[in-house]
Structures are given as structure tokens and as C-alpha cells.
mmCIF file of C-alpha atoms in Angstrom:
data_model
loop_
_atom_site.group_PDB
_atom_site.id
_atom_site.type_symbol
_atom_site.label_atom_id
_atom_site.label_comp_id
_atom_site.label_asym_id
_atom_site.label_seq_id
_atom_site.Cartn_x
_atom_site.Cartn_y
_atom_site.Cartn_z
ATOM 1 C CA UNK L 179 -13.254 3.956 17.244
ATOM 2 C CA UNK L 180 -14.460 0.491 16.308
ATOM 3 C CA UNK L 181 -11.435 -1.047 18.006
ATOM 4 C CA UNK L 182 -12.106 0.928 21.148
ATOM 5 C CA UNK L 183 -15.795 0.098 21.033
ATOM 6 C CA UNK L 184 -15.021 -3.610 20.885
ATOM 7 C CA UNK L 185 -13.350 -3.457 24.288
ATOM 8 C CA UNK L 186 -16.663 -2.565 25.976
ATOM 9 C CA UNK L 187 -19.396 -3.142 23.410
ATOM 10 C CA UNK L 188 -22.133 -2.604 25.924
ATOM 11 C CA UNK L 189 -23.881 0.042 27.990
ATOM 12 C CA UNK L 190 -21.896 2.330 30.250
ATOM 13 C CA UNK L 191 -24.430 5.105 30.716
ATOM 14 C CA UNK L 192 -28.200 5.181 30.429
ATOM 15 C CA UNK L 193 -29.980 7.811 28.415
ATOM 16 C CA UNK L 194 -31.474 10.416 30.700
ATOM 17 C CA UNK L 195 -34.932 9.449 31.832
ATOM 18 C CA UNK L 196 -34.518 5.680 31.414
ATOM 19 C CA UNK L 197 -35.449 3.681 34.504
ATOM 20 C CA UNK L 198 -34.483 0.263 35.770
ATOM 21 C CA UNK L 199 -37.502 -1.953 36.236
ATOM 22 C CA UNK L 200 -35.905 -5.309 37.083
ATOM 23 C CA UNK L 201 -34.060 -6.460 40.165
ATOM 24 C CA UNK L 202 -32.179 -9.410 38.661
ATOM 25 C CA UNK L 203 -32.905 -9.270 34.910
ATOM 26 C CA UNK L 204 -30.148 -9.265 32.305
ATOM 27 C CA UNK L 205 -30.572 -5.569 31.607
ATOM 28 C CA UNK L 206 -29.972 -4.692 35.249
ATOM 29 C CA UNK L 207 -26.910 -6.960 35.443
ATOM 30 C CA UNK L 208 -25.306 -5.603 32.273
ATOM 31 C CA UNK L 209 -25.997 -1.986 33.220
ATOM 32 C CA UNK L 210 -24.412 -2.486 36.633
ATOM 33 C CA UNK L 211 -21.449 -4.318 35.147
ATOM 34 C CA UNK L 212 -20.669 -1.617 32.624
ATOM 35 C CA UNK L 213 -21.309 1.153 35.116
ATOM 36 C CA UNK L 214 -18.452 -0.409 37.063
ATOM 37 C CA UNK L 215 -16.325 -0.526 33.915
ATOM 38 C CA UNK L 216 -17.145 3.108 33.271
ATOM 39 C CA UNK L 217 -16.007 3.934 36.796
ATOM 40 C CA UNK L 218 -12.828 1.957 36.102
ATOM 41 C CA UNK L 219 -13.662 -0.439 38.938
ATOM 42 C CA UNK L 220 -12.398 -3.756 37.596
ATOM 43 C CA UNK L 221 -13.100 -5.847 40.684
ATOM 44 C CA UNK L 222 -16.705 -4.722 40.908
ATOM 45 C CA UNK L 223 -17.248 -5.311 37.183
ATOM 46 C CA UNK L 224 -15.979 -8.876 37.495
ATOM 47 C CA UNK L 225 -18.527 -9.672 40.235
ATOM 48 C CA UNK L 226 -21.168 -9.697 37.485
ATOM 49 C CA UNK L 227 -19.242 -12.219 35.326
ATOM 50 C CA UNK L 228 -19.627 -15.998 35.628
ATOM 51 C CA UNK L 229 -16.587 -18.264 35.808
ATOM 52 C CA UNK L 230 -17.550 -20.101 32.585
ATOM 53 C CA UNK L 231 -18.431 -16.979 30.602
ATOM 54 C CA UNK L 232 -18.017 -16.952 26.807
ATOM 55 C CA UNK L 233 -17.537 -13.473 25.343
ATOM 56 C CA UNK L 234 -17.634 -13.238 21.533
ATOM 57 C CA UNK L 235 -16.469 -10.009 19.947
ATOM 58 C CA UNK L 236 -16.399 -10.072 16.155
ATOM 59 C CA UNK L 237 -13.505 -7.622 15.991
ATOM 60 C CA UNK L 238 -11.332 -10.365 17.505
ATOM 61 C CA UNK L 239 -10.575 -13.655 15.800
ATOM 62 C CA UNK L 240 -11.271 -15.801 18.860
ATOM 63 C CA UNK L 241 -13.803 -15.643 21.664
ATOM 64 C CA UNK L 242 -12.779 -14.803 25.231
ATOM 65 C CA UNK L 243 -13.549 -17.976 27.174
ATOM 66 C CA UNK L 244 -13.460 -17.935 30.953
ATOM 67 C CA UNK L 245 -13.453 -15.234 33.586
ATOM 68 C CA UNK L 246 -9.703 -14.622 33.386
ATOM 69 C CA UNK L 247 -9.847 -13.824 29.654
ATOM 70 C CA UNK L 248 -12.753 -11.428 30.147
ATOM 71 C CA UNK L 249 -10.839 -9.781 32.993
ATOM 72 C CA UNK L 250 -7.989 -9.122 30.556
ATOM 73 C CA UNK L 251 -10.452 -7.609 28.065
ATOM 74 C CA UNK L 252 -12.009 -5.351 30.699
ATOM 75 C CA UNK L 253 -8.603 -4.352 32.066
ATOM 76 C CA UNK L 254 -7.544 -3.281 28.580
ATOM 77 C CA UNK L 255 -10.780 -1.335 28.190
ATOM 78 C CA UNK L 256 -10.170 0.487 31.448
ATOM 79 C CA UNK L 257 -6.935 1.887 30.088
ATOM 80 C CA UNK L 258 -8.979 4.061 27.723
ATOM 81 C CA UNK L 259 -9.469 7.671 28.839
ATOM 82 C CA UNK L 260 -12.366 8.506 31.110
ATOM 83 C CA UNK L 261 -15.298 10.123 29.377
ATOM 84 C CA UNK L 262 -15.496 7.372 26.769
ATOM 85 C CA UNK L 263 -19.028 6.076 27.337
ATOM 86 C CA UNK L 264 -21.246 3.555 25.575
ATOM 87 C CA UNK L 265 -24.754 4.951 25.539
ATOM 88 C CA UNK L 266 -27.698 2.645 25.020
ATOM 89 C CA UNK L 267 -30.113 3.470 22.220
ATOM 90 C CA UNK L 268 -32.646 0.651 22.665
ATOM 91 C CA UNK L 269 -33.105 -2.690 24.397
ATOM 92 C CA UNK L 270 -35.080 -5.843 23.695
ATOM 93 C CA UNK L 271 -35.975 -7.944 26.729
ATOM 94 C CA UNK L 272 -33.878 -8.121 29.832
ATOM 95 C CA UNK L 273 -36.512 -6.851 32.262
ATOM 96 C CA UNK L 274 -37.433 -10.215 33.752
ATOM 97 C CA UNK L 275 -37.387 -10.737 37.520
ATOM 98 C CA UNK L 276 -35.616 -14.023 36.875
ATOM 99 C CA UNK L 277 -31.860 -14.312 37.364
ATOM 100 C CA UNK L 278 -31.709 -16.360 34.129
ATOM 101 C CA UNK L 279 -32.421 -13.870 31.387
ATOM 102 C CA UNK L 280 -31.244 -12.312 28.149
ATOM 103 C CA UNK L 281 -31.122 -8.822 26.651
ATOM 104 C CA UNK L 282 -30.326 -7.299 23.273
ATOM 105 C CA UNK L 283 -28.935 -3.773 23.060
ATOM 106 C CA UNK L 284 -28.105 -1.211 20.420
ATOM 107 C CA UNK L 285 -25.695 1.507 21.479
ATOM 108 C CA UNK L 286 -23.269 4.160 20.357
ATOM 109 C CA UNK L 287 -19.986 5.497 21.689
ATOM 110 C CA UNK L 288 -19.564 9.007 23.045
ATOM 111 C CA UNK L 289 -16.502 10.863 24.265
ATOM 112 C CA UNK L 290 -17.310 13.758 26.579
ATOM 113 C CA UNK L 291 -20.833 13.748 25.168
ATOM 114 C CA UNK L 292 -19.799 13.775 21.502
ATOM 115 C CA UNK L 293 -20.842 10.770 19.379
ATOM 116 C CA UNK L 294 -17.847 9.221 17.625
ATOM 117 C CA UNK L 295 -17.818 8.048 13.977
ATOM 118 C CA UNK L 296 -18.040 4.289 13.382
ATOM 119 C CA UNK L 297 -19.019 3.976 17.025
ATOM 120 C CA UNK L 298 -22.354 2.221 16.814
ATOM 121 C CA UNK L 299 -22.964 -1.407 17.690
ATOM 122 C CA UNK L 300 -25.351 -4.130 18.766
ATOM 123 C CA UNK L 301 -24.878 -6.676 21.559
ATOM 124 C CA UNK L 302 -26.610 -9.750 22.932
ATOM 125 C CA UNK L 303 -26.125 -10.833 26.562
ATOM 126 C CA UNK L 304 -27.340 -13.866 28.543
ATOM 127 C CA UNK L 305 -27.249 -14.231 32.305
ATOM 128 C CA UNK L 306 -27.605 -17.157 34.694
ATOM 129 C CA UNK L 307 -27.823 -16.607 38.419
ATOM 130 C CA UNK L 308 -27.606 -12.859 37.761
ATOM 131 C CA UNK L 309 -24.132 -13.270 36.210
ATOM 132 C CA UNK L 310 -23.020 -12.873 32.599
ATOM 133 C CA UNK L 311 -22.531 -16.262 30.907
ATOM 134 C CA UNK L 312 -22.588 -15.262 27.240
ATOM 135 C CA UNK L 313 -21.991 -12.086 25.231
ATOM 136 C CA UNK L 314 -21.807 -11.320 21.542
ATOM 137 C CA UNK L 315 -20.724 -7.894 20.294
ATOM 138 C CA UNK L 316 -20.951 -6.598 16.722
ATOM 139 C CA UNK L 317 -19.314 -3.213 16.149
ATOM 140 C CA UNK L 318 -20.079 -0.946 13.198
ATOM 141 C CA UNK L 319 -17.687 -1.603 10.333
ATOM 142 C CA UNK L 320 -15.636 1.343 9.060
ATOM 143 C CA UNK L 321 -16.008 -0.151 5.555
ATOM 144 C CA UNK L 322 -19.384 0.582 3.955
ATOM 145 C CA UNK L 323 -19.579 -1.932 1.116
ATOM 146 C CA UNK L 324 -23.149 -1.095 0.142
ATOM 147 C CA UNK L 325 -24.178 -2.920 -3.013
ATOM 148 C CA UNK L 326 -20.779 -4.589 -3.197
ATOM 149 C CA UNK L 327 -21.803 -6.785 -0.268
ATOM 150 C CA UNK L 328 -24.718 -8.122 -2.320
ATOM 151 C CA UNK L 329 -22.367 -8.653 -5.258
ATOM 152 C CA UNK L 330 -20.074 -10.731 -3.039
ATOM 153 C CA UNK L 331 -23.025 -12.859 -1.936
ATOM 154 C CA UNK L 332 -24.076 -13.254 -5.565
ATOM 155 C CA UNK L 333 -20.548 -14.386 -6.390
ATOM 156 C CA UNK L 334 -20.344 -16.966 -3.614
ATOM 157 C CA UNK L 335 -23.873 -18.389 -3.867
ATOM 158 C CA UNK L 336 -23.408 -20.171 -7.243
ATOM 159 C CA UNK L 337 -20.172 -21.720 -5.971
ATOM 160 C CA UNK L 338 -21.970 -23.159 -2.948
ATOM 161 C CA UNK L 339 -24.735 -24.516 -5.157
ATOM 162 C CA UNK L 340 -22.285 -26.068 -7.609
ATOM 163 C CA UNK L 341 -20.378 -27.711 -4.757
ATOM 164 C CA UNK L 342 -23.334 -30.043 -4.348
ATOM 165 C CA UNK L 343 -22.897 -31.212 -7.942
ATOM 166 C CA UNK L 344 -19.292 -32.343 -8.388
ATOM 167 C CA UNK L 345 -17.828 -31.832 -11.846
ATOM 168 C CA UNK L 346 -15.456 -29.839 -13.985
ATOM 169 C CA UNK L 347 -17.486 -26.653 -13.569
ATOM 170 C CA UNK L 348 -16.778 -26.498 -9.858
ATOM 171 C CA UNK L 349 -13.081 -27.227 -10.396
ATOM 172 C CA UNK L 350 -12.808 -24.402 -12.923
ATOM 173 C CA UNK L 351 -14.723 -22.021 -10.669
ATOM 174 C CA UNK L 352 -12.497 -22.877 -7.723
ATOM 175 C CA UNK L 353 -9.368 -22.381 -9.849
ATOM 176 C CA UNK L 354 -10.506 -18.929 -10.989
ATOM 177 C CA UNK L 355 -11.518 -17.992 -7.441
ATOM 178 C CA UNK L 356 -8.098 -19.061 -6.145
ATOM 179 C CA UNK L 357 -6.384 -17.098 -8.910
ATOM 180 C CA UNK L 358 -8.475 -14.047 -8.012
ATOM 181 C CA UNK L 359 -7.539 -14.359 -4.340
ATOM 182 C CA UNK L 360 -3.851 -14.671 -5.239
ATOM 183 C CA UNK L 361 -4.088 -11.673 -7.577
ATOM 184 C CA UNK L 362 -5.750 -9.494 -4.944
ATOM 185 C CA UNK L 363 -3.281 -10.408 -2.231
ATOM 186 C CA UNK L 364 0.011 -10.504 -4.112
ATOM 187 C CA UNK L 365 -0.428 -7.550 -6.460
ATOM 188 C CA UNK L 366 -2.786 -5.283 -4.534
ATOM 189 C CA UNK L 367 -2.584 -5.998 -0.811
ATOM 190 C CA UNK L 368 0.747 -7.635 0.058
ATOM 191 C CA UNK L 369 2.976 -5.446 2.252
ATOM 192 C CA UNK L 370 5.936 -3.776 0.633
ATOM 193 C CA UNK L 371 9.007 -5.996 0.785
ATOM 194 C CA UNK L 372 7.162 -9.296 1.205
ATOM 195 C CA UNK L 373 7.947 -10.301 -2.391
ATOM 196 C CA UNK L 374 11.325 -9.428 -3.882
ATOM 197 C CA UNK L 375 9.884 -8.961 -7.379
ATOM 198 C CA UNK L 376 7.380 -6.309 -6.220
ATOM 199 C CA UNK L 377 8.691 -2.809 -5.596
ATOM 200 C CA UNK L 378 6.252 -0.188 -4.396
ATOM 201 C CA UNK L 379 3.505 0.228 -1.813
ATOM 202 C CA UNK L 380 0.275 -1.832 -1.718
ATOM 203 C CA UNK L 381 -3.088 -0.305 -2.610
ATOM 204 C CA UNK L 382 -3.951 0.334 1.052
ATOM 205 C CA UNK L 383 -0.776 2.353 1.652
ATOM 206 C CA UNK L 384 -0.325 4.033 -1.723
ATOM 207 C CA UNK L 385 2.162 6.900 -1.678
ATOM 208 C CA UNK L 386 2.088 10.246 -3.458
ATOM 209 C CA UNK L 387 4.473 9.175 -6.219
ATOM 210 C CA UNK L 388 2.475 6.074 -7.137
ATOM 211 C CA UNK L 389 -0.812 7.991 -7.043
ATOM 212 C CA UNK L 390 0.668 10.653 -9.336
ATOM 213 C CA UNK L 391 1.797 7.989 -11.816
ATOM 214 C CA UNK L 392 -1.683 6.425 -11.850
ATOM 215 C CA UNK L 393 -3.402 9.793 -12.395
ATOM 216 C CA UNK L 394 -0.924 10.858 -15.094
ATOM 217 C CA UNK L 395 -1.383 7.584 -16.967
ATOM 218 C CA UNK L 396 -5.169 7.876 -16.715
ATOM 219 C CA UNK L 397 -5.049 11.353 -18.284
ATOM 220 C CA UNK L 398 -3.144 9.763 -21.173
ATOM 221 C CA UNK L 399 -5.672 6.918 -21.575
ATOM 222 C CA UNK L 400 -5.574 5.622 -25.154
ATOM 223 C CA UNK L 401 -3.565 8.784 -26.027
ATOM 224 C CA UNK L 402 -6.926 10.526 -26.612
ATOM 225 C CA UNK L 403 -6.391 13.849 -24.850
ATOM 226 C CA UNK L 404 -2.773 14.307 -26.029
ATOM 227 C CA UNK L 405 -3.924 13.614 -29.602
ATOM 228 C CA UNK L 406 -6.747 16.162 -29.389
ATOM 229 C CA UNK L 407 -4.449 18.756 -27.863
ATOM 230 C CA UNK L 408 -1.832 18.060 -30.521
ATOM 231 C CA UNK L 409 -4.401 18.649 -33.248
ATOM 232 C CA UNK L 410 -5.577 21.845 -31.587
ATOM 233 C CA UNK L 411 -9.019 20.378 -30.905
ATOM 234 C CA UNK L 412 -10.872 20.953 -27.624
ATOM 235 C CA UNK L 413 -10.644 18.238 -24.999
ATOM 236 C CA UNK L 414 -11.843 18.003 -21.387
ATOM 237 C CA UNK L 415 -8.307 18.687 -20.185
ATOM 238 C CA UNK L 416 -7.880 21.814 -22.336
ATOM 239 C CA UNK L 417 -11.346 23.123 -21.475
ATOM 240 C CA UNK L 418 -10.618 22.698 -17.768
ATOM 241 C CA UNK L 419 -7.154 24.175 -18.089
ATOM 242 C CA UNK L 420 -5.444 20.922 -17.054
ATOM 243 C CA UNK L 421 -2.016 20.372 -18.566
ATOM 244 C CA UNK L 422 -1.401 16.898 -19.964
ATOM 245 C CA UNK L 423 1.372 15.472 -17.764
ATOM 246 C CA UNK L 424 4.516 14.055 -19.253
ATOM 247 C CA UNK L 425 4.717 10.308 -18.645
ATOM 248 C CA UNK L 426 7.592 7.954 -19.329
ATOM 249 C CA UNK L 427 6.742 6.586 -22.821
ATOM 250 C CA UNK L 428 7.559 2.990 -21.897
ATOM 251 C CA UNK L 429 5.446 3.113 -18.728
ATOM 252 C CA UNK L 430 2.579 4.677 -20.678
ATOM 253 C CA UNK L 431 2.879 2.048 -23.418
ATOM 254 C CA UNK L 432 2.554 -0.774 -20.886
ATOM 255 C CA UNK L 433 -0.495 0.928 -19.331
ATOM 256 C CA UNK L 434 -2.294 1.508 -22.630
ATOM 257 C CA UNK L 435 -1.528 -1.966 -23.983
ATOM 258 C CA UNK L 436 -3.077 -3.534 -20.886
ATOM 259 C CA UNK L 437 -6.102 -1.219 -21.130
ATOM 260 C CA UNK L 438 -6.531 -1.956 -24.843
ATOM 261 C CA UNK L 439 -6.469 -5.688 -24.113
ATOM 262 C CA UNK L 440 -9.120 -5.295 -21.394
ATOM 263 C CA UNK L 441 -11.144 -3.082 -23.771
ATOM 264 C CA UNK L 442 -11.530 -5.969 -26.249
ATOM 265 C CA UNK L 443 -12.992 -8.275 -23.628
ATOM 266 C CA UNK L 444 -16.440 -6.633 -23.691
ATOM 267 C CA UNK L 445 -17.479 -7.974 -27.129
ATOM 268 C CA UNK L 446 -15.703 -11.263 -26.374
ATOM 269 C CA UNK L 447 -17.619 -11.747 -23.119
ATOM 270 C CA UNK L 448 -20.931 -10.785 -24.720
ATOM 271 C CA UNK L 449 -20.342 -13.290 -27.519
ATOM 272 C CA UNK L 450 -19.245 -15.983 -25.073
ATOM 273 C CA UNK L 451 -22.285 -15.758 -22.762
ATOM 274 C CA UNK L 452 -25.095 -13.929 -24.601
ATOM 275 C CA UNK L 453 -27.655 -15.002 -21.993
ATOM 276 C CA UNK L 454 -25.924 -13.060 -19.209
ATOM 277 C CA UNK L 455 -27.320 -9.591 -18.599
ATOM 278 C CA UNK L 456 -24.576 -8.443 -16.241
ATOM 279 C CA UNK L 457 -21.540 -8.632 -18.531
ATOM 280 C CA UNK L 458 -21.198 -4.861 -18.849
ATOM 281 C CA UNK L 459 -21.433 -4.494 -15.066
ATOM 282 C CA UNK L 460 -18.409 -6.767 -14.702
ATOM 283 C CA UNK L 461 -16.452 -5.327 -17.618
ATOM 284 C CA UNK L 462 -16.816 -1.646 -16.640
ATOM 285 C CA UNK L 463 -14.882 -1.880 -13.337
ATOM 286 C CA UNK L 464 -12.467 -4.290 -15.035
ATOM 287 C CA UNK L 465 -11.281 -1.373 -17.168
ATOM 288 C CA UNK L 466 -9.896 0.087 -13.927
ATOM 289 C CA UNK L 467 -9.173 -3.002 -11.816
ATOM 290 C CA UNK L 468 -8.490 -5.434 -14.706
ATOM 291 C CA UNK L 469 -8.153 -9.027 -13.519
ATOM 292 C CA UNK L 470 -9.102 -8.173 -9.955
ATOM 293 C CA UNK L 471 -12.617 -8.131 -11.461
ATOM 294 C CA UNK L 472 -12.318 -10.413 -14.505
ATOM 295 C CA UNK L 473 -11.043 -13.442 -12.576
ATOM 296 C CA UNK L 474 -14.077 -13.446 -10.220
ATOM 297 C CA UNK L 475 -16.308 -13.021 -13.295
ATOM 298 C CA UNK L 476 -14.835 -16.098 -14.932
ATOM 299 C CA UNK L 477 -15.314 -18.011 -11.693
ATOM 300 C CA UNK L 478 -19.057 -17.334 -11.881
ATOM 301 C CA UNK L 479 -19.070 -18.012 -15.633
ATOM 302 C CA UNK L 480 -17.672 -21.491 -15.084
ATOM 303 C CA UNK L 481 -20.747 -22.356 -13.039
ATOM 304 C CA UNK L 482 -23.208 -21.287 -15.722
ATOM 305 C CA UNK L 483 -23.476 -23.565 -18.773
ATOM 306 C CA UNK L 484 -23.914 -21.731 -22.030
ATOM 307 C CA UNK L 485 -22.905 -21.537 -25.663
ATOM 308 C CA UNK L 486 -21.487 -18.643 -27.712
ATOM 309 C CA UNK L 487 -23.916 -16.465 -29.622
ATOM 310 C CA UNK L 488 -23.423 -13.933 -32.374
ATOM 311 C CA UNK L 489 -20.545 -11.518 -32.358
ATOM 312 C CA UNK L 490 -21.773 -7.969 -31.626
ATOM 313 C CA UNK L 491 -22.132 -5.877 -34.763
ATOM 314 C CA UNK L 492 -19.914 -3.190 -33.247
ATOM 315 C CA UNK L 493 -17.105 -5.645 -32.376
ATOM 316 C CA UNK L 494 -14.854 -4.406 -35.254
ATOM 317 C CA UNK L 495 -14.816 -0.930 -33.680
ATOM 318 C CA UNK L 496 -13.350 -2.383 -30.502
ATOM 319 C CA UNK L 497 -10.809 -4.455 -32.415
ATOM 320 C CA UNK L 498 -9.658 -1.551 -34.586
ATOM 321 C CA UNK L 499 -9.472 0.804 -31.598
ATOM 322 C CA UNK L 500 -7.351 -1.612 -29.569
ATOM 323 C CA UNK L 501 -5.097 -2.235 -32.561
ATOM 324 C CA UNK L 502 -4.619 1.510 -33.126
ATOM 325 C CA UNK L 503 -3.742 2.011 -29.457
ATOM 326 C CA UNK L 504 -1.210 -0.832 -29.651
ATOM 327 C CA UNK L 505 0.440 0.709 -32.724
ATOM 328 C CA UNK L 506 0.645 4.099 -30.982
ATOM 329 C CA UNK L 507 2.082 2.494 -27.846
ATOM 330 C CA UNK L 508 4.852 0.721 -29.750
ATOM 331 C CA UNK L 509 5.576 3.842 -31.789
ATOM 332 C CA UNK L 510 5.811 6.024 -28.671
ATOM 333 C CA UNK L 511 8.069 3.547 -26.851
ATOM 334 C CA UNK L 512 10.180 2.469 -29.817
ATOM 335 C CA UNK L 513 13.854 2.241 -28.882
ATOM 336 C CA UNK L 514 13.081 2.188 -25.146
ATOM 337 C CA UNK L 515 12.307 -1.491 -24.701
ATOM 338 C CA UNK L 516 15.801 -2.100 -23.348
ATOM 339 C CA UNK L 517 14.547 -0.637 -20.068
ATOM 340 C CA UNK L 518 11.537 -2.939 -19.936
ATOM 341 C CA UNK L 519 12.954 -5.286 -17.287
ATOM 342 C CA UNK L 520 14.121 -2.427 -15.102
ATOM 343 C CA UNK L 521 10.665 -0.819 -15.288
ATOM 344 C CA UNK L 522 8.550 -3.803 -14.290
ATOM 345 C CA UNK L 523 10.869 -4.864 -11.465
ATOM 346 C CA UNK L 524 11.031 -1.362 -10.021
ATOM 347 C CA UNK L 525 7.323 -0.507 -10.133
ATOM 348 C CA UNK L 526 4.494 -2.630 -8.688
ATOM 349 C CA UNK L 527 1.869 -1.067 -10.987
ATOM 350 C CA UNK L 528 3.866 -1.750 -14.155
ATOM 351 C CA UNK L 529 4.508 -5.316 -12.988
ATOM 352 C CA UNK L 530 0.771 -5.761 -12.405
ATOM 353 C CA UNK L 531 -0.012 -4.611 -15.959
ATOM 354 C CA UNK L 532 2.360 -7.221 -17.381
ATOM 355 C CA UNK L 533 0.654 -9.882 -15.260
ATOM 356 C CA UNK L 534 -2.662 -8.569 -16.572
ATOM 357 C CA UNK L 535 -1.603 -8.984 -20.195
ATOM 358 C CA UNK L 536 -0.447 -12.539 -19.473
ATOM 359 C CA UNK L 537 -3.742 -13.397 -17.803
ATOM 360 C CA UNK L 538 -5.705 -11.774 -20.627
ATOM 361 C CA UNK L 539 -3.919 -14.052 -23.087
ATOM 362 C CA UNK L 540 -4.773 -17.119 -20.995
ATOM 363 C CA UNK L 541 -8.421 -16.039 -20.653
ATOM 364 C CA UNK L 542 -8.577 -15.403 -24.402
ATOM 365 C CA UNK L 543 -7.424 -18.947 -25.074
ATOM 366 C CA UNK L 544 -9.760 -20.341 -22.421
ATOM 367 C CA UNK L 545 -12.822 -18.747 -24.032
ATOM 368 C CA UNK L 546 -11.919 -19.706 -27.586
ATOM 369 C CA UNK L 547 -11.071 -23.289 -26.631
ATOM 370 C CA UNK L 548 -14.778 -23.975 -26.038
ATOM 371 C CA UNK L 549 -15.737 -23.306 -29.669
ATOM 372 C CA UNK L 550 -14.559 -24.052 -33.177
ATOM 373 C CA UNK L 551 -12.749 -21.454 -35.198
ATOM 374 C CA UNK L 552 -9.445 -20.492 -36.811
ATOM 375 C CA UNK L 553 -6.265 -21.216 -34.898
ATOM 376 C CA UNK L 554 -5.022 -17.641 -35.205
ATOM 377 C CA UNK L 555 -7.670 -16.578 -32.672
ATOM 378 C CA UNK L 556 -5.363 -17.885 -29.939
ATOM 379 C CA UNK L 557 -2.543 -15.440 -30.754
ATOM 380 C CA UNK L 558 -2.406 -13.088 -27.748
ATOM 381 C CA UNK L 559 -3.883 -9.650 -28.366
ATOM 382 C CA UNK L 560 -3.476 -9.668 -32.177
ATOM 383 C CA UNK L 561 -5.574 -12.803 -32.593
ATOM 384 C CA UNK L 562 -8.387 -11.326 -30.510
ATOM 385 C CA UNK L 563 -8.210 -7.991 -32.359
ATOM 386 C CA UNK L 564 -8.318 -9.768 -35.728
ATOM 387 C CA UNK L 565 -11.228 -11.982 -34.610
ATOM 388 C CA UNK L 566 -13.195 -8.890 -33.621
ATOM 389 C CA UNK L 567 -12.473 -7.182 -36.927
ATOM 390 C CA UNK L 568 -12.966 -10.096 -39.354
ATOM 391 C CA UNK L 569 -16.650 -10.881 -40.046
ATOM 392 C CA UNK L 570 -17.935 -14.338 -39.142
ATOM 393 C CA UNK L 571 -17.913 -16.776 -42.035
ATOM 394 C CA UNK L 572 -21.267 -18.487 -42.440
ATOM 395 C CA UNK L 573 -20.763 -22.200 -43.044
ATOM 396 C CA UNK L 574 -23.375 -24.329 -44.832
#
């Protein structure tokens, strides 16, 4: 609908009862122009367009400059079925008697009188000599980001501020931001077949098999529900009558190892930046999206100077839990590691989890490198688990 709306992005039909009060104002010109478009009369519609018109439509990458380009846009719009009308909701200005005028419009799209989803928009038009010289159309986005849009702004704003103060912080932030962009594109969004080492559909075209694997692994998260069922204890799955699915032990081991590694990052991040109040808000989605969230977090962290604080008192619980999950994972998959290479190069999700574990190890070293402590902290996974479990030694 949004794509179709962008071809007109203006008024084709007035609401009943609305009157035209101007002879040459922008509102009159635009209404007449789009009435012609609605009637599929291309030549008449173009009589209202100036030769040097600039038509900006934010659903297209480039503006339509010149009468010929706008003619092509209108001609494409006229190929849409009749009955597709853009109905004005409100206007601002445009009722001047002058031929040089401007008008703002909000509108929605209807087909045979039925409002279409994602079919709302807002437009600004300017006229000179009673002809359209400038237009800007903004069509309703099918993606409703909500609070995520504010989070994106909050992520970008510190980078812009730091860019005015050259230094290592900006370089580190830019490196993490670039890594995040690469992670999102390569592992989550790249089309199937673009990279030889990735087998499987991207997130935006996930198939039934991949979705089933993700759901089955989630139901076996940390082996909690299978363990409860095995002990004859009630669990959400047993209470709801959901059977625990059988998952390839090696695939499940890779999943739970990656999740256990991400699990340990909450106390690490709280220790690393105790002054930040939003650590849990970053870590929570990272348990599902891993480094798609953690890499942007570390980009913002690089821009905020700070020093480590005290390790959370409950940190040993996280370390012991992650260690127990790792032991279970290796026990479940013991003797199957010969198929490790075949698994990761035949399944995009499994490959992503291996990349996650590698990035977790690098982030672990990055955080610890800013403070003094035992060398064993840098050992991937085990070093972090041990650091969480072992109490801090108070030095005189």
C-alpha cells in the first residue's frame, strides 16, 4: 500500500462537503492535478506541473527532477486500478488568491471506499504561476518502531557529540558500530547464497524448518525443562501439555553454550560501568539477539568514560550456572564433535552462535584489559566464569 501511495501521495478526491475557496491557490492547483490523475488523464495532469519541478518522495532514493521524470511517475501511477483514491483529511494553507502559494496536506488511501492499511501520508506542495514547482511526500511506514526509534536516536547522539572531540573513544565507538552493522547484515539480513559460508535463509525470509529449530532450541534453554521433566517435577511445558522436542545434541550444545556466555555478561557489564542505569535493558534483548545488541551497547560504552565498580554479590550464581550449562552441553554432545564443521557450515543459525562465542571472548578481553587483575580472566568463557565465582581479593 505504501508503495502504491507513493506514486500519487496527494489528493485525488475531496471529502464530501469540502469546498474550493481559491481560484489560483496551491490547494486548487493540487486538487485539479490529482483529479486528473484520478481520471487517468495524464496530459491534463501535466498541465499543472512546471518544467523545473522537483518532486521528492521519501519512498524513492532520488528525487524526480524535471517535468519528464514526474510524467513517468504519474504514468506509473495511472497503471493502478481505478477506484484507488487518495482522500484528503486536512489542509494547512493553500487558499491564497495568489498563483505563488503553498499547501500542506494529510491524506489516506481508499480503494472502492475502503481505507487501506499503511495508507496514510502527509505532503507539502509549492506552486508558482499556478503550476507545481516542488512536492515532498512522506508515506506511512509499515514498520512501527515505537520506542526503538528513540533508542536508535539515543545510540547515535553520543557518537555525533564525540565526533566533535577526536580521540580514541570515537575510534572505538566507530569500530563497534561498524562491527554491529556487519553483524546485522552478514548474519541476519544478507540474502541466501550471497556468502558461501552461510547456508539458510535470512531473518526476513525465515522458513518453517529454521523457525522450528529456533523454537525447539528455546524450549531446551539451559536444559531446564528437560531436566524438570526427567525428574518428574512440574514445568511450564508439562503443565501446558507441550512435549519437549528432540533436538540434535550438538546443535543444542552450541545454542546453550552461546546463551550461557551471554548470560555471564550481565554481572560483567554492571561491574564494568556501575554508573549506567540501562545495562539490564541492553542485556535482556541480548539474551535473544546476542551481539546484534551487545555490539551497539559497547559502541555507546566507548563514548562514556568510567571505571569498574564492585562485582555484584550475586555474580557467583551466574558463573556457576553458566559453568553447569557448559558441562551439560559437553556431556550431551560428547562423541559428536566430529560433525561440528558440517553443522556450522550447513546452518546459518549455528554459524551465528559460533561467531557470537568468538565475539564474546573478544569483548571479555576488551573489558578486562582496562583494569588490573589475574591473567586467567582472559581465558574465553572459563576465565569469565571463574572470575564471577572467585571473590575479589582486597589488596592493602
